[in-house]
Coordinates of C-alpha atoms (C1' of nucleotides) in Angstrom, one line a residue:
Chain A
X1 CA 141.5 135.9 99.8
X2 CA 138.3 133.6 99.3
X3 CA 138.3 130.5 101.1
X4 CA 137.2 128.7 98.8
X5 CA 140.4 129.6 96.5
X6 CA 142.7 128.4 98.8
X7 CA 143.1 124.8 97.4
X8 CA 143.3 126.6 94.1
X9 CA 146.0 128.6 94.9
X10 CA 147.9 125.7 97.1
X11 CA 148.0 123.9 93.9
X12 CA 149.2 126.3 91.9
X13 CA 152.2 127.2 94.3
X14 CA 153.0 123.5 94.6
X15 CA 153.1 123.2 90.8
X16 CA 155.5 126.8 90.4
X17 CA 157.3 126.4 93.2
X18 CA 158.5 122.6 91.9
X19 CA 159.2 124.3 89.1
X20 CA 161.1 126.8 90.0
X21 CA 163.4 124.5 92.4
X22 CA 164.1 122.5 89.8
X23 CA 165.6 125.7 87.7
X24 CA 167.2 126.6 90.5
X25 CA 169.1 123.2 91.3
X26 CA 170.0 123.0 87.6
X27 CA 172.0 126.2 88.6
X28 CA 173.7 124.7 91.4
X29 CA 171.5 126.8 94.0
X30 CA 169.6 124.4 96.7
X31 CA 166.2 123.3 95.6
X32 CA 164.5 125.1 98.8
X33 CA 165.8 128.4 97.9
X34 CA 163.6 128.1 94.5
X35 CA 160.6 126.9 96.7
X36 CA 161.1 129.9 99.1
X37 CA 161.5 132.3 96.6
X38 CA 158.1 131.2 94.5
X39 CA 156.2 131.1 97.7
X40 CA 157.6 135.2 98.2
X41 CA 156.8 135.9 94.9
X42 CA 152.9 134.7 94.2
X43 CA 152.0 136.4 97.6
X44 CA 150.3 139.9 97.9
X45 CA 152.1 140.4 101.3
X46 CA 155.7 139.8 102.4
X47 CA 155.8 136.3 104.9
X48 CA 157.5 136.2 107.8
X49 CA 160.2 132.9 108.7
X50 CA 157.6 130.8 110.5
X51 CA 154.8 131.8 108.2
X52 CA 157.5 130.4 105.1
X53 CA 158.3 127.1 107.0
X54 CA 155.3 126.4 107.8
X55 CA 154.4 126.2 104.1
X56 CA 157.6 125.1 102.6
X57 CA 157.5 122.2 105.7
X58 CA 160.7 123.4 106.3
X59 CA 162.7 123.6 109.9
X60 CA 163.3 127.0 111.2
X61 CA 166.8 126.7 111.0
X62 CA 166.4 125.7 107.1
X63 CA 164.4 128.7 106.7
X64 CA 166.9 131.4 108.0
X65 CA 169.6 129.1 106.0
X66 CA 168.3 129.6 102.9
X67 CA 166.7 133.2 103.7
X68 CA 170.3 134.3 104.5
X69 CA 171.4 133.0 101.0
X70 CA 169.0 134.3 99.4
X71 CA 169.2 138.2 100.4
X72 CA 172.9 137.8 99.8
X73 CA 171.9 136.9 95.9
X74 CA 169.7 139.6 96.1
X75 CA 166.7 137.2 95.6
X76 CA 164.9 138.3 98.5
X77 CA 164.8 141.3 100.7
X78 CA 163.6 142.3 104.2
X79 CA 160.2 144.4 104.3
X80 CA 160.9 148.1 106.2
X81 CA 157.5 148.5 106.6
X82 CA 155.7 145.7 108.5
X83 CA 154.0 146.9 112.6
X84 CA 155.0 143.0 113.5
X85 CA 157.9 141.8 115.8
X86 CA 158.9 139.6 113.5
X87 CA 160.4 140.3 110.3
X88 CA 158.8 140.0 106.7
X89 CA 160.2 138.8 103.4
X90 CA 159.5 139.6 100.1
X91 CA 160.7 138.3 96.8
X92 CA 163.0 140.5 94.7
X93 CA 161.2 140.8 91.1
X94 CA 163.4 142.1 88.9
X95 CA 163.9 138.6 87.6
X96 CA 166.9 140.0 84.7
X97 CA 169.0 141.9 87.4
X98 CA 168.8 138.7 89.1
X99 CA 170.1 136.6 86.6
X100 CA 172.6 139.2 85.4
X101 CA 174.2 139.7 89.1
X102 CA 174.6 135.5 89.4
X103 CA 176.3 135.5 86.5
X104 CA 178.9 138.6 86.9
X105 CA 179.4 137.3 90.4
X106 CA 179.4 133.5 90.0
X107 CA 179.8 132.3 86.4
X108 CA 182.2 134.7 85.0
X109 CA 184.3 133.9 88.2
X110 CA 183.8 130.5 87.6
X111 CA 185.2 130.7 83.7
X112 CA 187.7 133.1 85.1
X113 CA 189.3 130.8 87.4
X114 CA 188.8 128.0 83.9
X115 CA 190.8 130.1 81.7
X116 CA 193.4 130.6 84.6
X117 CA 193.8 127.1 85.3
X118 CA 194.3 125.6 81.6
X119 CA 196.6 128.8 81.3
X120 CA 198.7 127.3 83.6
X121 CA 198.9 123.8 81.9
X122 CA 199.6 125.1 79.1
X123 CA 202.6 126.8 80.7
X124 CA 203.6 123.6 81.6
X125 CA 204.1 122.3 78.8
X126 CA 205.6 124.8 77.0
X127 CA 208.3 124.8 79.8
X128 CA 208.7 120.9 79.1
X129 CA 208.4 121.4 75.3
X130 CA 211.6 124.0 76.0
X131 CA 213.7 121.6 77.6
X132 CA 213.0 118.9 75.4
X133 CA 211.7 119.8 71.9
X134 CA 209.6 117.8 69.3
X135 CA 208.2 115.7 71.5
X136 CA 205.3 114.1 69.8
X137 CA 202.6 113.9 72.4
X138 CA 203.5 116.9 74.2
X139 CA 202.6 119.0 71.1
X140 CA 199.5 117.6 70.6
X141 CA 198.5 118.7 74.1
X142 CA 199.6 121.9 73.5
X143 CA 198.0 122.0 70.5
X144 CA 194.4 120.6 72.1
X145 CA 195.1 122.4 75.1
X146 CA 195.6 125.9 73.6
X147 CA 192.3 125.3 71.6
X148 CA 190.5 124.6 75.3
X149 CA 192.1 127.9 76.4
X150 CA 190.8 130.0 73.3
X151 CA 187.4 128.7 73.5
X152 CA 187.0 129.7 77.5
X153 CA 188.4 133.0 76.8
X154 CA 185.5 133.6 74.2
X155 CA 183.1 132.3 76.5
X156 CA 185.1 134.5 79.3
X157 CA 184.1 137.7 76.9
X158 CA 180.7 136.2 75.7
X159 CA 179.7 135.8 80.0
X160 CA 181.6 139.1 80.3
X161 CA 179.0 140.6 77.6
X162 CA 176.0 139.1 78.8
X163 CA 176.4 139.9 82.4
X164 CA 176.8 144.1 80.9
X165 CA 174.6 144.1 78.8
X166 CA 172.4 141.7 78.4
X167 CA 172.9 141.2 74.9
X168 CA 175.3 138.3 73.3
X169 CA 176.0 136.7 70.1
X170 CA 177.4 133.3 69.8
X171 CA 179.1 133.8 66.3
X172 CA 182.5 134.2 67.3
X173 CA 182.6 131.2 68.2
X174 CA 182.1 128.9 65.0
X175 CA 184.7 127.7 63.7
X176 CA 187.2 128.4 66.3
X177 CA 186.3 125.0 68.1
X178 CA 188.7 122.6 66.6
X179 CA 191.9 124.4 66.1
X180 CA 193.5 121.6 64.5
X181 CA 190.9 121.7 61.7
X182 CA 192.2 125.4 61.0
X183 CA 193.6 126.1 57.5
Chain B
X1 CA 206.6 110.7 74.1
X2 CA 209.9 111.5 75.7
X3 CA 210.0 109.9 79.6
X4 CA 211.3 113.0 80.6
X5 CA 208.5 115.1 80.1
X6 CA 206.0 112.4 81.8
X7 CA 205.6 114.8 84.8
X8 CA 204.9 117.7 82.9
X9 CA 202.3 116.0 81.0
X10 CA 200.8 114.6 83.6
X11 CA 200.3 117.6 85.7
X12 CA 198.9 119.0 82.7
X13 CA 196.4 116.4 82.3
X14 CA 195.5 116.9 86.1
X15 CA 195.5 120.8 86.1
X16 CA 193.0 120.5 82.9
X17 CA 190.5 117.5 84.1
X18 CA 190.3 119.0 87.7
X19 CA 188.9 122.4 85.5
X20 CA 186.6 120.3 83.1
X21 CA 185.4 118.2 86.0
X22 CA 184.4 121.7 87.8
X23 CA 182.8 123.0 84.2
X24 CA 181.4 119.8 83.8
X25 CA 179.7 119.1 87.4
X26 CA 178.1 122.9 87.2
X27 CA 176.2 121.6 83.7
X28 CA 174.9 118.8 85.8
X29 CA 177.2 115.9 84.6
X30 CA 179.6 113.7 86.7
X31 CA 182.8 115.4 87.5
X32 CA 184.5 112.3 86.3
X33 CA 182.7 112.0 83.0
X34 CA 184.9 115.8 82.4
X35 CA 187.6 114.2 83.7
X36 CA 187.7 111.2 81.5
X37 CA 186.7 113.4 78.2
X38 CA 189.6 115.7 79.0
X39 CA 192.0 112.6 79.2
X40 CA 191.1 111.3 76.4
X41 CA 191.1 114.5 74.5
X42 CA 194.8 115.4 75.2
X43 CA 195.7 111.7 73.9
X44 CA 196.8 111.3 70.7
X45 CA 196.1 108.1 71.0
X46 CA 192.2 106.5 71.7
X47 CA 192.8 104.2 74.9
X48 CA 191.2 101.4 76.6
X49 CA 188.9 101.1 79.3
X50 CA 191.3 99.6 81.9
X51 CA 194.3 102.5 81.2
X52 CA 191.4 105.2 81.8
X53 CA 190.7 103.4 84.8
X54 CA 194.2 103.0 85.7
X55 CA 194.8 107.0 85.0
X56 CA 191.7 108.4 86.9
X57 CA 191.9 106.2 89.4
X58 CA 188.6 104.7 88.8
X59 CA 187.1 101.5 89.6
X60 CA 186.3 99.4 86.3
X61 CA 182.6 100.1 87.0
X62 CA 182.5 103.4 87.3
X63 CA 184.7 103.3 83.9
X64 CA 182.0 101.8 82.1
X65 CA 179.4 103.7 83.3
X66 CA 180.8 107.4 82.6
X67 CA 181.6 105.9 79.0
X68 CA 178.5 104.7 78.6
X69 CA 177.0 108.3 79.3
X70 CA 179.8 109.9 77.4
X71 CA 178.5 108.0 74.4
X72 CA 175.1 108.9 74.6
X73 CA 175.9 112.4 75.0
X74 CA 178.2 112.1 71.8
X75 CA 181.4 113.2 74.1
X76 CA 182.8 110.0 73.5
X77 CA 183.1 107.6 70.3
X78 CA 184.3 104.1 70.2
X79 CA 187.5 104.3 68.1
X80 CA 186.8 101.7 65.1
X81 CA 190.6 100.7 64.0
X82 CA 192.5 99.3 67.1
X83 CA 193.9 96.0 66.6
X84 CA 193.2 95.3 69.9
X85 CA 190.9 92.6 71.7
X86 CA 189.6 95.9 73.8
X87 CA 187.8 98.3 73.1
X88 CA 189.1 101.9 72.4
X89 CA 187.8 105.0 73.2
X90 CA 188.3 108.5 71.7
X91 CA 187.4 112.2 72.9
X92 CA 185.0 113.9 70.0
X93 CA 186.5 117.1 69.6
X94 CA 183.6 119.4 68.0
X95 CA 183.1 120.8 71.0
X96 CA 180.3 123.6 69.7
X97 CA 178.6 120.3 68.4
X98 CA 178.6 119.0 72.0
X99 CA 177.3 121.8 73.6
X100 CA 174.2 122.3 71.0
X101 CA 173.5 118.6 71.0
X102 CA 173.1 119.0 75.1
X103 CA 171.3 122.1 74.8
X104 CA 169.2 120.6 72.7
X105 CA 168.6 117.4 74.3
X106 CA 168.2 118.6 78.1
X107 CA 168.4 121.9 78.3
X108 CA 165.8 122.6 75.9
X109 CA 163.5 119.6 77.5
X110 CA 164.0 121.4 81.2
X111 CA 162.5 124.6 79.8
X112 CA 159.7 122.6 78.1
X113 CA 158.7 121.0 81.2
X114 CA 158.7 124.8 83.0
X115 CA 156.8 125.9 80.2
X116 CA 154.3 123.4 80.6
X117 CA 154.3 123.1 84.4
X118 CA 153.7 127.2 85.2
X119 CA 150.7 126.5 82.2
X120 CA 149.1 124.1 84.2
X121 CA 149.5 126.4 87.1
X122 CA 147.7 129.5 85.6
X123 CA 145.0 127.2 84.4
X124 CA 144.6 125.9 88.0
X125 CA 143.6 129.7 88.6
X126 CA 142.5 131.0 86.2
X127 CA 139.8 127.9 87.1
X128 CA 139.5 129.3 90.2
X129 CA 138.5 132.7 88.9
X130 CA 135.9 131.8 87.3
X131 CA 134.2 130.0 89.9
X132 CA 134.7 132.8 92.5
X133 CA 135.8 135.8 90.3
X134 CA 137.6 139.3 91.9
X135 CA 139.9 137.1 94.3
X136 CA 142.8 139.8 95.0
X137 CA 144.9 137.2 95.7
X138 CA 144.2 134.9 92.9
X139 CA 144.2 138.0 90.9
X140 CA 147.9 138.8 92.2
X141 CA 148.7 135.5 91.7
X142 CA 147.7 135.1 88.4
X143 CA 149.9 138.1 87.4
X144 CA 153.0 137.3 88.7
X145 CA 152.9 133.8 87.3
X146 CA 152.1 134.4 83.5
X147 CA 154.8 136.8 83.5
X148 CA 157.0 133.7 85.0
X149 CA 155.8 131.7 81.9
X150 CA 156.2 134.5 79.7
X151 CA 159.4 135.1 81.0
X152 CA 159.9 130.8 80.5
X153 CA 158.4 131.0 76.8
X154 CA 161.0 133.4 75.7
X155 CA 164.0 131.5 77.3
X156 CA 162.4 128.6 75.6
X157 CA 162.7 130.6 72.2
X158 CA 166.3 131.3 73.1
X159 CA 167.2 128.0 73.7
X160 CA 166.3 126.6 70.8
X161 CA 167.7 129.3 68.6
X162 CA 170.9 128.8 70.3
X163 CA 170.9 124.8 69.5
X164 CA 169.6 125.6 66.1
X165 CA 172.0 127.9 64.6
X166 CA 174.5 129.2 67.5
X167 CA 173.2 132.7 67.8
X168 CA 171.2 134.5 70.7
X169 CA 169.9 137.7 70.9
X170 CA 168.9 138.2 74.7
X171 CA 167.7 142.0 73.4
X172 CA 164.3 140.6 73.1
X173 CA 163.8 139.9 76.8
X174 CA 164.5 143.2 78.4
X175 CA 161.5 144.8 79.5
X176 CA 159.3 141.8 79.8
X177 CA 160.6 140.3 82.6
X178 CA 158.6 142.7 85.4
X179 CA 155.0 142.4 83.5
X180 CA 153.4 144.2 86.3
X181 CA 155.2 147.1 85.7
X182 CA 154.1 147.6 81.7
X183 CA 152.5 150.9 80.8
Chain C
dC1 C1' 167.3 146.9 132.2
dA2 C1' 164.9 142.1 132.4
dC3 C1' 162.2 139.3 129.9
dT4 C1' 159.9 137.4 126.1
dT5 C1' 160.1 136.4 121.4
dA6 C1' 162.6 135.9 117.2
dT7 C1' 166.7 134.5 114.7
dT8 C1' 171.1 132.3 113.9
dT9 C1' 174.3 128.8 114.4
dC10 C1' 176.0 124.3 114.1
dA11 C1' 176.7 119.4 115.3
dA12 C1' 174.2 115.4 114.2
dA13 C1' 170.8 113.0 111.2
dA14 C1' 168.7 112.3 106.9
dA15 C1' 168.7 112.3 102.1
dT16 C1' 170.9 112.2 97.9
dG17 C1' 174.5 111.1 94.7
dA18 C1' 178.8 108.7 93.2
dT19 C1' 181.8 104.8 93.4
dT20 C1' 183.2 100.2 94.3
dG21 C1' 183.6 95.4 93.7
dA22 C1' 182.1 91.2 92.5
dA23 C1' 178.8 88.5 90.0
dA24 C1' 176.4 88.2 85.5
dA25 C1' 176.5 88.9 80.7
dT26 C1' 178.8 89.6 76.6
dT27 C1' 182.4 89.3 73.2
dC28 C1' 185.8 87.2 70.4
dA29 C1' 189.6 84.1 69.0
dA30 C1' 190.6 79.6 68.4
Chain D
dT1 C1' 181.0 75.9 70.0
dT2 C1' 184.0 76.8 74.2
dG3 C1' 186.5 79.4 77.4
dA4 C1' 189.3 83.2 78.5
dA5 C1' 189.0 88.1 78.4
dT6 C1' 186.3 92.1 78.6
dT7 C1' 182.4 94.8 79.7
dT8 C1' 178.2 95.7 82.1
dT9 C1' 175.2 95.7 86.0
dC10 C1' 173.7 96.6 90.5
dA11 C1' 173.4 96.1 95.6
dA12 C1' 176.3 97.8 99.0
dT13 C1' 179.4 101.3 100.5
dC14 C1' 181.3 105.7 100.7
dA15 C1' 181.0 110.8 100.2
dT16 C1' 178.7 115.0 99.8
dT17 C1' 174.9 117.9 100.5
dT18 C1' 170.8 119.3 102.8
dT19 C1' 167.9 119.5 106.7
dT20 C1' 166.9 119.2 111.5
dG21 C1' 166.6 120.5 116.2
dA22 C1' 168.1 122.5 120.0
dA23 C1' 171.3 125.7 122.2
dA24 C1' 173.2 130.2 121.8
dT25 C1' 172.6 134.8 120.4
dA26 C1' 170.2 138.9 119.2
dA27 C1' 166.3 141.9 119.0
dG28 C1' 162.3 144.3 120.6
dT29 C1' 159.0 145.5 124.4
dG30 C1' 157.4 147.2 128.6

DNA sequence: CACTTATTTCAAAAATGATTGAAAATTCAA
DNA sequence: TTGAATTTTCAATCATTTTTGAAATAAGTG
C-alpha cells in the first residue's frame, strides 16, 4: 500500500462504490449497503465497523444496520481469523450465488404472492359471473384478468428456473401476452 | 355492467392494482402509475382523467402526472374516438412490448452507466500503476474491479438481447463471475 | 468476576419521495 | 376571438425511508 496510491485508490472506490449503490437501490436494497459492500470487496484485508464508517462517513449505528442486513443476504461475512477485539468483515464474492439466493428468497416470493393475489380476483369474479351470468364488463375482466394471471405464472416458472439453474429462456412467453388476440 | 356485481368488480380491481402497484414500485415506478394502468386495463371502456381520479382516489394533479409518465413509457395511450370534451385514456395491453421498451430504455441505460463508471475506475488505477508499479493493493484492486466490469459487460450483453428479441441465455455467465479464481 | 471496549437497538432527526391544491396554461365549442 | 372547461405545473405538505446518536446490551480481557 504506497502512499502515494492512496488518492488513486480513494477515487476509484468512490467511482465503484456509487456505482454499485446505485445497482443496489434499483433492487430495492438501501444505497449504503452497495457502498459497504464495494468498500469489502476492493480491500486486501477484511475492515472492521469503525474502520467501514469511517470511510463510508457513516454512523456506527448505520454501519451495524446495514452489516446485519447484509450477512443475512449473504453479502458479507464475519472473518474467523483476525488477533483484534473487534470484529472484521469481508465481502462475500461469489457474485452469481449472490444474485441467485436474492432471487429464490425475495423475487420468486414476491411473484408468488402476484400470482396468489390476481388468483383471488379472479375468483371473484367468477363467483359474481355465477350468480349473475353474461355480464358484459365482468367478462372482460375475467378475460384481462386471467391473461395477468398466465403471464405471472410464466414468469413464476421463468424466476423459478433462473434462481435453479441459472439458465432461462424468455420464449414461452411470446405470444401469450394478449390473450384476447389468441385465435 | 349489472349493479349487482359492482362489489365484486370492484374488489377485483383493488385486489389486482394493490399487486401491480407492488410489481410496479419494485421496477422503480410509482405505485400509482400500476394502479392506474391496471384500472384502466380491466375497463372495457377508455376513461377520463377525473373518473381515474375519482376511482384511485387521487388528486387531479397527481392524475396528470402519472399519465403523463404512463405515456412516455408507452403504458398508456390517449384513446382517439371519444366524443367527449375530455380526454380519454386507455391501458396498452402488449404487455411483452412494455417490458422490452423499459428494458430498453432504462434498464439498458443503468447498465451502460455501470459499464462506463467501473471503466473509469480501472483507468484511475491502472494510472496509478504505472506511476508507482507492484502496489499490492492497487494490484488487488485492480482485479476485483475488472472482473466487476466484466461481470457488468456481460449483463449489458444480456440486457440488450433480452429487449432485442426476448431471449436470454444466462449460460454464458457462469464461471466468470469469481475472475480471481480462473485456472 | 469487574471493567473496558465493541456492538446493537431504537426513538428522534434528516433526507427523500409522493401527493395535494390552487394558480397558470391550454383547449375547444360557440 | 372569448370564456368556460380541462389539463398542467409546482411550491407546499404529507408520508416513507434512511441515518443519527446515545443508551442498553453484549463480548472479550485481565
Amino acid at each position: 500500500m504506497h502512499p502515494s496510491t492512496e488518492e488513486a485508490r480513494e477515487r476509484a472506490i468512490a467511482l465503484a462504490s456509487e456505482t454499485m449503490a446505485e445497482i443496489i437501490d434499483f433492487w430495492g436494497f438501501k444505497g449504503s449497503m452497495g457502498r459497504i459492500w464495494t468498500l469489502l470487496y476492493l480491500s486486501s484485508a477484511s475492515m472492521s465497523a469503525d474502520t467501514i464508517a469511517e470511510q463510508t462517513k457513516l454512523s456506527a449505528g448505520a454501519v451495524s444496520m446495514s452489516l446485519t442486513e447484509l450477512m443475512q443476504w449473504g453479502l458479507v461475512s464475519r472473518d474467523p481469523l483476525t488477533g483484534d477485539r473487534k470484529r472484521h468483515y469481508q465481502a462475500e464474492t461469489d457474485i452469481w450465488a449472490i444474485i441467485r439466493r436474492i432471487i429464490r428468497e425475495r423475487e420468486l416470493r414476491m411473484v408468488e404472492r402476484a400470482v396468489d393475489r390476481f388468483s383471488r380476483a379472479v375468483a371473484v369474479l367468477e363467483e359474481a359471473n355465477a350468480q349473475v351470468p353474461d355480464d358484459r364488463e365482468v367478462t372482460f375482466m375475467l378475460k384481462r384478468l386471467r391473461g395477468l394471471l398466465d403471464l405471472t405464472r410464466i414468469g413464476y416458472r421463468l424466476v423459478e428456473k433462473l434462481a435453479k439453474d441459472g439458465q432461462i429462456s424468455l420464449l414461452p412467453i411470446r405470444g401469450t401476452l394478449n390473450p384476447e388476440e389468441r385465435p
